[in-house]
Coordinates of C-alpha atoms and ligand atoms in Angstrom, one line a residue:
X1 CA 0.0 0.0 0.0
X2 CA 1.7 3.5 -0.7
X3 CA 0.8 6.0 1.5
X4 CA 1.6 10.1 0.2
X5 CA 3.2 11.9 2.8
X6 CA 1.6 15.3 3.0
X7 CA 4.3 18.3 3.8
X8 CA 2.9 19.9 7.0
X9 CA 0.5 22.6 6.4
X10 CA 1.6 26.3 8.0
X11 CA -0.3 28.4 9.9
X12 CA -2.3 31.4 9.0
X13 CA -0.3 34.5 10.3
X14 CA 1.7 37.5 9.1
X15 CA 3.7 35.6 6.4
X16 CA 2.7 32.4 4.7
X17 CA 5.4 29.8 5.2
X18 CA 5.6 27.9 2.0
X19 CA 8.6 26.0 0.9
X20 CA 8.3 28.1 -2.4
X21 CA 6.5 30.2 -4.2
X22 CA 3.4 28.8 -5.9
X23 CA 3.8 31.4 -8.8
X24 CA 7.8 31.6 -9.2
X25 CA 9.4 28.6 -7.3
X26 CA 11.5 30.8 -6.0
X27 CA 12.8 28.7 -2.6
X28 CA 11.8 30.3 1.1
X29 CA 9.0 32.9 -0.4
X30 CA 8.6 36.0 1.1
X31 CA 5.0 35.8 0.7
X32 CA 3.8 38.7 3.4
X33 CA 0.0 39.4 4.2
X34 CA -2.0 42.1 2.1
X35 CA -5.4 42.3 3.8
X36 CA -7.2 41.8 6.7
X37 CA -8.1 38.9 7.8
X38 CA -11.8 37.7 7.0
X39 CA -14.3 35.5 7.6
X40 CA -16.5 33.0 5.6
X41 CA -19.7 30.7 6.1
X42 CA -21.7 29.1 3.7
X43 CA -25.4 30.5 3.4
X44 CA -26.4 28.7 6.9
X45 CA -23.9 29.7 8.6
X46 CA -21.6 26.9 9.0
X47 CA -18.5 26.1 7.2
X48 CA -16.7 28.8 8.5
X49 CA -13.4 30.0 7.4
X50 CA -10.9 32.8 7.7
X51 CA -8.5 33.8 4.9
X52 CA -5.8 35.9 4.4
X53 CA -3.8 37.1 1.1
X54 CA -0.3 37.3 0.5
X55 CA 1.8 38.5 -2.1
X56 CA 4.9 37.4 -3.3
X57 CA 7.6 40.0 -2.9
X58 CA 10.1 38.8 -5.8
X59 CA 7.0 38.3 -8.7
X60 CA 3.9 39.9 -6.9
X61 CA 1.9 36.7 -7.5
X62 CA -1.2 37.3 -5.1
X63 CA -2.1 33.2 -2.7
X64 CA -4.7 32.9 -1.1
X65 CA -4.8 30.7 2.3
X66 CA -7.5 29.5 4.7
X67 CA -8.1 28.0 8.2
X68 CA -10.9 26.6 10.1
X69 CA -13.0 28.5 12.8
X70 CA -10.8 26.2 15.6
X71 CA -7.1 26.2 14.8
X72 CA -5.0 28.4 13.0
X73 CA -3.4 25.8 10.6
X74 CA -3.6 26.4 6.9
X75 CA -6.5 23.7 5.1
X76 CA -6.4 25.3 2.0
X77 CA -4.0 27.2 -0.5
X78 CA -4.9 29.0 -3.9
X79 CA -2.9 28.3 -6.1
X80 CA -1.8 25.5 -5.0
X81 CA 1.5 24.7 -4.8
X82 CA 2.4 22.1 -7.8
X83 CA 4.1 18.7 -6.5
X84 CA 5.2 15.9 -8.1
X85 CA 3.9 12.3 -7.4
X86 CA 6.1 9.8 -5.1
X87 CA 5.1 7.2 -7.7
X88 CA 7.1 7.9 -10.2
X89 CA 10.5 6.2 -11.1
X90 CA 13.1 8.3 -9.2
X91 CA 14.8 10.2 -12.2
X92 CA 11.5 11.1 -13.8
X93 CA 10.4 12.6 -10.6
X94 CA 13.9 14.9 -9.8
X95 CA 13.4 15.9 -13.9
X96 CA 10.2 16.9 -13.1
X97 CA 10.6 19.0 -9.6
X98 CA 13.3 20.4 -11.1
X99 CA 11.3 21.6 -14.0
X100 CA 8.7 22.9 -12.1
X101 CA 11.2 24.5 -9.6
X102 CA 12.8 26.3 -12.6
X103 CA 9.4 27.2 -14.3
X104 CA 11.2 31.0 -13.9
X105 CA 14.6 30.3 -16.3
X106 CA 12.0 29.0 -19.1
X107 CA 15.0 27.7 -21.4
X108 CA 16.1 25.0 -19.1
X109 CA 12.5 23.8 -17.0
X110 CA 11.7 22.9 -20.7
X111 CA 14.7 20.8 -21.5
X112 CA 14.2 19.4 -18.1
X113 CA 10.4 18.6 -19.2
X114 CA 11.7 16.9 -22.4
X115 CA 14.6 14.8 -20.2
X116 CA 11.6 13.7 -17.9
X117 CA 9.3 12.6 -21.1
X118 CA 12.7 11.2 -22.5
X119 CA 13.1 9.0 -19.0
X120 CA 9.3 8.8 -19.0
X121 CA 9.8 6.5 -22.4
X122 CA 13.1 4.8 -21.8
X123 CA 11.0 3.4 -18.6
X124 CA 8.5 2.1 -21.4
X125 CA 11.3 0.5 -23.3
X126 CA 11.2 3.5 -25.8
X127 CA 14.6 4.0 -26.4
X128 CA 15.1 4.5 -30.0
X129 CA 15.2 8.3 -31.9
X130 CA 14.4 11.4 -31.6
X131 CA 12.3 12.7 -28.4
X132 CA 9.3 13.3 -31.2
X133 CA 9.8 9.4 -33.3
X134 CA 9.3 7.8 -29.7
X135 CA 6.5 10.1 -28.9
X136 CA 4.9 9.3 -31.6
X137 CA 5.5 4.9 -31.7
X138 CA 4.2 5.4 -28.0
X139 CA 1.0 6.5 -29.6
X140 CA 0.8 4.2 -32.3
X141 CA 1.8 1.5 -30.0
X142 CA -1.3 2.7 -27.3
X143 CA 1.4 3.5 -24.7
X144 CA -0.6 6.8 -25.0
X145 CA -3.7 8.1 -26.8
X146 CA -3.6 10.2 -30.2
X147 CA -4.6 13.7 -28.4
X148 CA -1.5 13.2 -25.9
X149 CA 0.6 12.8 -29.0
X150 CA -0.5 15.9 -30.5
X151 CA -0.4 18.3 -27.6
X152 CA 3.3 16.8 -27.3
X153 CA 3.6 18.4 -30.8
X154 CA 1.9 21.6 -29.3
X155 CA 4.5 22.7 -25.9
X156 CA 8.0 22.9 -26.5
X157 CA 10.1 20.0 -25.2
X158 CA 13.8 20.8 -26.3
X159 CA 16.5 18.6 -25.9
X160 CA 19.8 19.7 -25.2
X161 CA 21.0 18.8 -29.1
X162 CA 17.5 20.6 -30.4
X163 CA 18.9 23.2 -29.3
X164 CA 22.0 24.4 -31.6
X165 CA 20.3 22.8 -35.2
X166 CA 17.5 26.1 -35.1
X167 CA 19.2 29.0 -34.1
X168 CA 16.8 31.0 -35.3
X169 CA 14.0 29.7 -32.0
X170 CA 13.0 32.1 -29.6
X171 CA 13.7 31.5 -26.1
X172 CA 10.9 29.6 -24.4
X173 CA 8.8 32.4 -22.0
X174 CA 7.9 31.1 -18.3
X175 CA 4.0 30.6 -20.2
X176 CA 6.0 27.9 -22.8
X177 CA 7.6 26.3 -19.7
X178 CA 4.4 26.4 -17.6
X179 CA 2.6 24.7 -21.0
X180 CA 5.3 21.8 -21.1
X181 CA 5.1 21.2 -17.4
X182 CA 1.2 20.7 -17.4
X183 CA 2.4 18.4 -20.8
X184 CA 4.8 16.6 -18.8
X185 CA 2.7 16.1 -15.4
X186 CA -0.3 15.2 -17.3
X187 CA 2.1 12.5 -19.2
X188 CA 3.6 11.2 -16.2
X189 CA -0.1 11.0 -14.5
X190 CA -1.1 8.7 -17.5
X191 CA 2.0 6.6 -17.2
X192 CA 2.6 5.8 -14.3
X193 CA 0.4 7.6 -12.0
X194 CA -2.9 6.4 -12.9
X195 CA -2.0 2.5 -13.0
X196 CA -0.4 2.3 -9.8
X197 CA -4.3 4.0 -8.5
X198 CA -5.4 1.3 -10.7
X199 CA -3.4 -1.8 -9.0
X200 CA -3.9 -0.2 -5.6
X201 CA -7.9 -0.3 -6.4
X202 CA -7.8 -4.1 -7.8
X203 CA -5.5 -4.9 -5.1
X204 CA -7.8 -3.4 -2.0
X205 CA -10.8 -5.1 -4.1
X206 CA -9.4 -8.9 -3.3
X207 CA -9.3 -8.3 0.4
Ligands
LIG301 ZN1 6.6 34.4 -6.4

C-alpha cells in the first residue's frame, strides 16, 4: 500500500510559510500578508473559514490561504503549490521537480520537461530516436492516446542537441515552460500515475 506523505501545512499568520513560491518557485518565499483577515460561512452559517492574502515579494503573484474556525493551521492554499507524485520512477520525478522548480529560467524547465518525457519513455522500453519518433511509436503502439501525442507536438520540449540545429528559435517564456510542465505532469499522471491507482484499487478489491 503507498501511503503520500503530506508536507505539513503552515499556519495562517503575518507571512505564509511555504517551501516556495506557488507562482515563481522561487525557494523560502517572502510571501507577506496584504489584507485583513476575513471570515467565511456558507449561506447557513456553517463552514466557516478565515482567509488571508499574501503576495509574493520577488514576482507579486497574489495566494490565497484558509483556516478553520478552531485552529490556526492552513487547510487550504490558492494556487496550490504544484508537487510531483512519489510514484514515479526516481529520475523522472527529480526531472520533473526540477522543472517545475525552474518554471522562472523557461530555457532550461523545458529541457528538463523533455529529459523527464525522454526518462518517461526509456521506462517504457522507448529507447530509439528522436524525443518526437518515440513520442509518436508510444502512440501508435497505445502506450498513450492520439490527443496526448499531438499536444506533445503543441508545448515545447527541447533537448539539449534541439537546441544548436535552429538557431533562429526564440527562447521559451515562463507561459511555454508552464505549457510543457502541465504536458509533462499530465504525461507522467497517465503513465505511471494512474496504473499504480489502478493496482492499488484491484489490489484493495481482493481483500
Ligand atoms: Zn513568487
Amino acid at each position: 500500500m503507498i501511503t503520500l506523505k503530506k508536507d505539513a501545512m503552515p499556519n495562517l499568520e503575518d507571512s505564509l510559510k511555504l517551501k516556495r513560491c506557488p507562482h515563481c518557485s522561487v525557494d523560502n518565499p517572502n510571501l507577506l500578508t496584504v489584507t485583513q483577515e476575513f471570515k467565511t460561512s456558507s449561506d447557513n452559517g456553517s463552514n466557516l473559514k478565515l482567509w488571508r492574502a499574501y503576495s509574493c515579494r520577488r514576482c507579486g503573484g497574489v495566494v490565497t490561504a484558509s483556516c478553520l474556525s478552531n485552529s490556526r493551521e492552513v487547510v487550504n492554499i490558492y494556487p496550490e503549490p504544484e508537487s510531483v507524485n512519489e510514484v514515479l520512477p526516481s529520475k523522472v520525478k527529480s526531472y520533473l521537480q526540477q522543472a517545475i522548480d525552474s518554471a522562472f529560467a523557461p530555457a532550461g524547465s523545458v529541457m528538463l520537461c523533455a529529459s523527464a518525457v525522454d526518462a518517461m519513455l526509456k521506462e517504457k522500453g522507448l529507447t530509439e530516436g528522436s524525443l518526437y519518433t518515440r513520442i509518436g511509436k508510444a502512440s501508435t503502439e497505445g502506450l498513450m492516446t492520439k490527443e496526448m501525442a499531438t499536444w506533445a507536438h503543441q508545448v515545447r520540449l527541447e533537448a539539449n542537441d534541439q537546441r544548436h540545429s535552429d538557431s533562429e528559435s526564440t527562447l521559451p517564456t515562463v507561459e511555454d515552460a508552464k505549457r510543457s510542465i502541465e504536458f509533462t505532469q499530465t504525461l507522467a499522471e497517465f503513465l505511471f500515475v494512474l496504473p499504480s491507482k489502478v493496482t492499488i484499487g484491484i489490489e484493495a478489491t481482493k481483500h
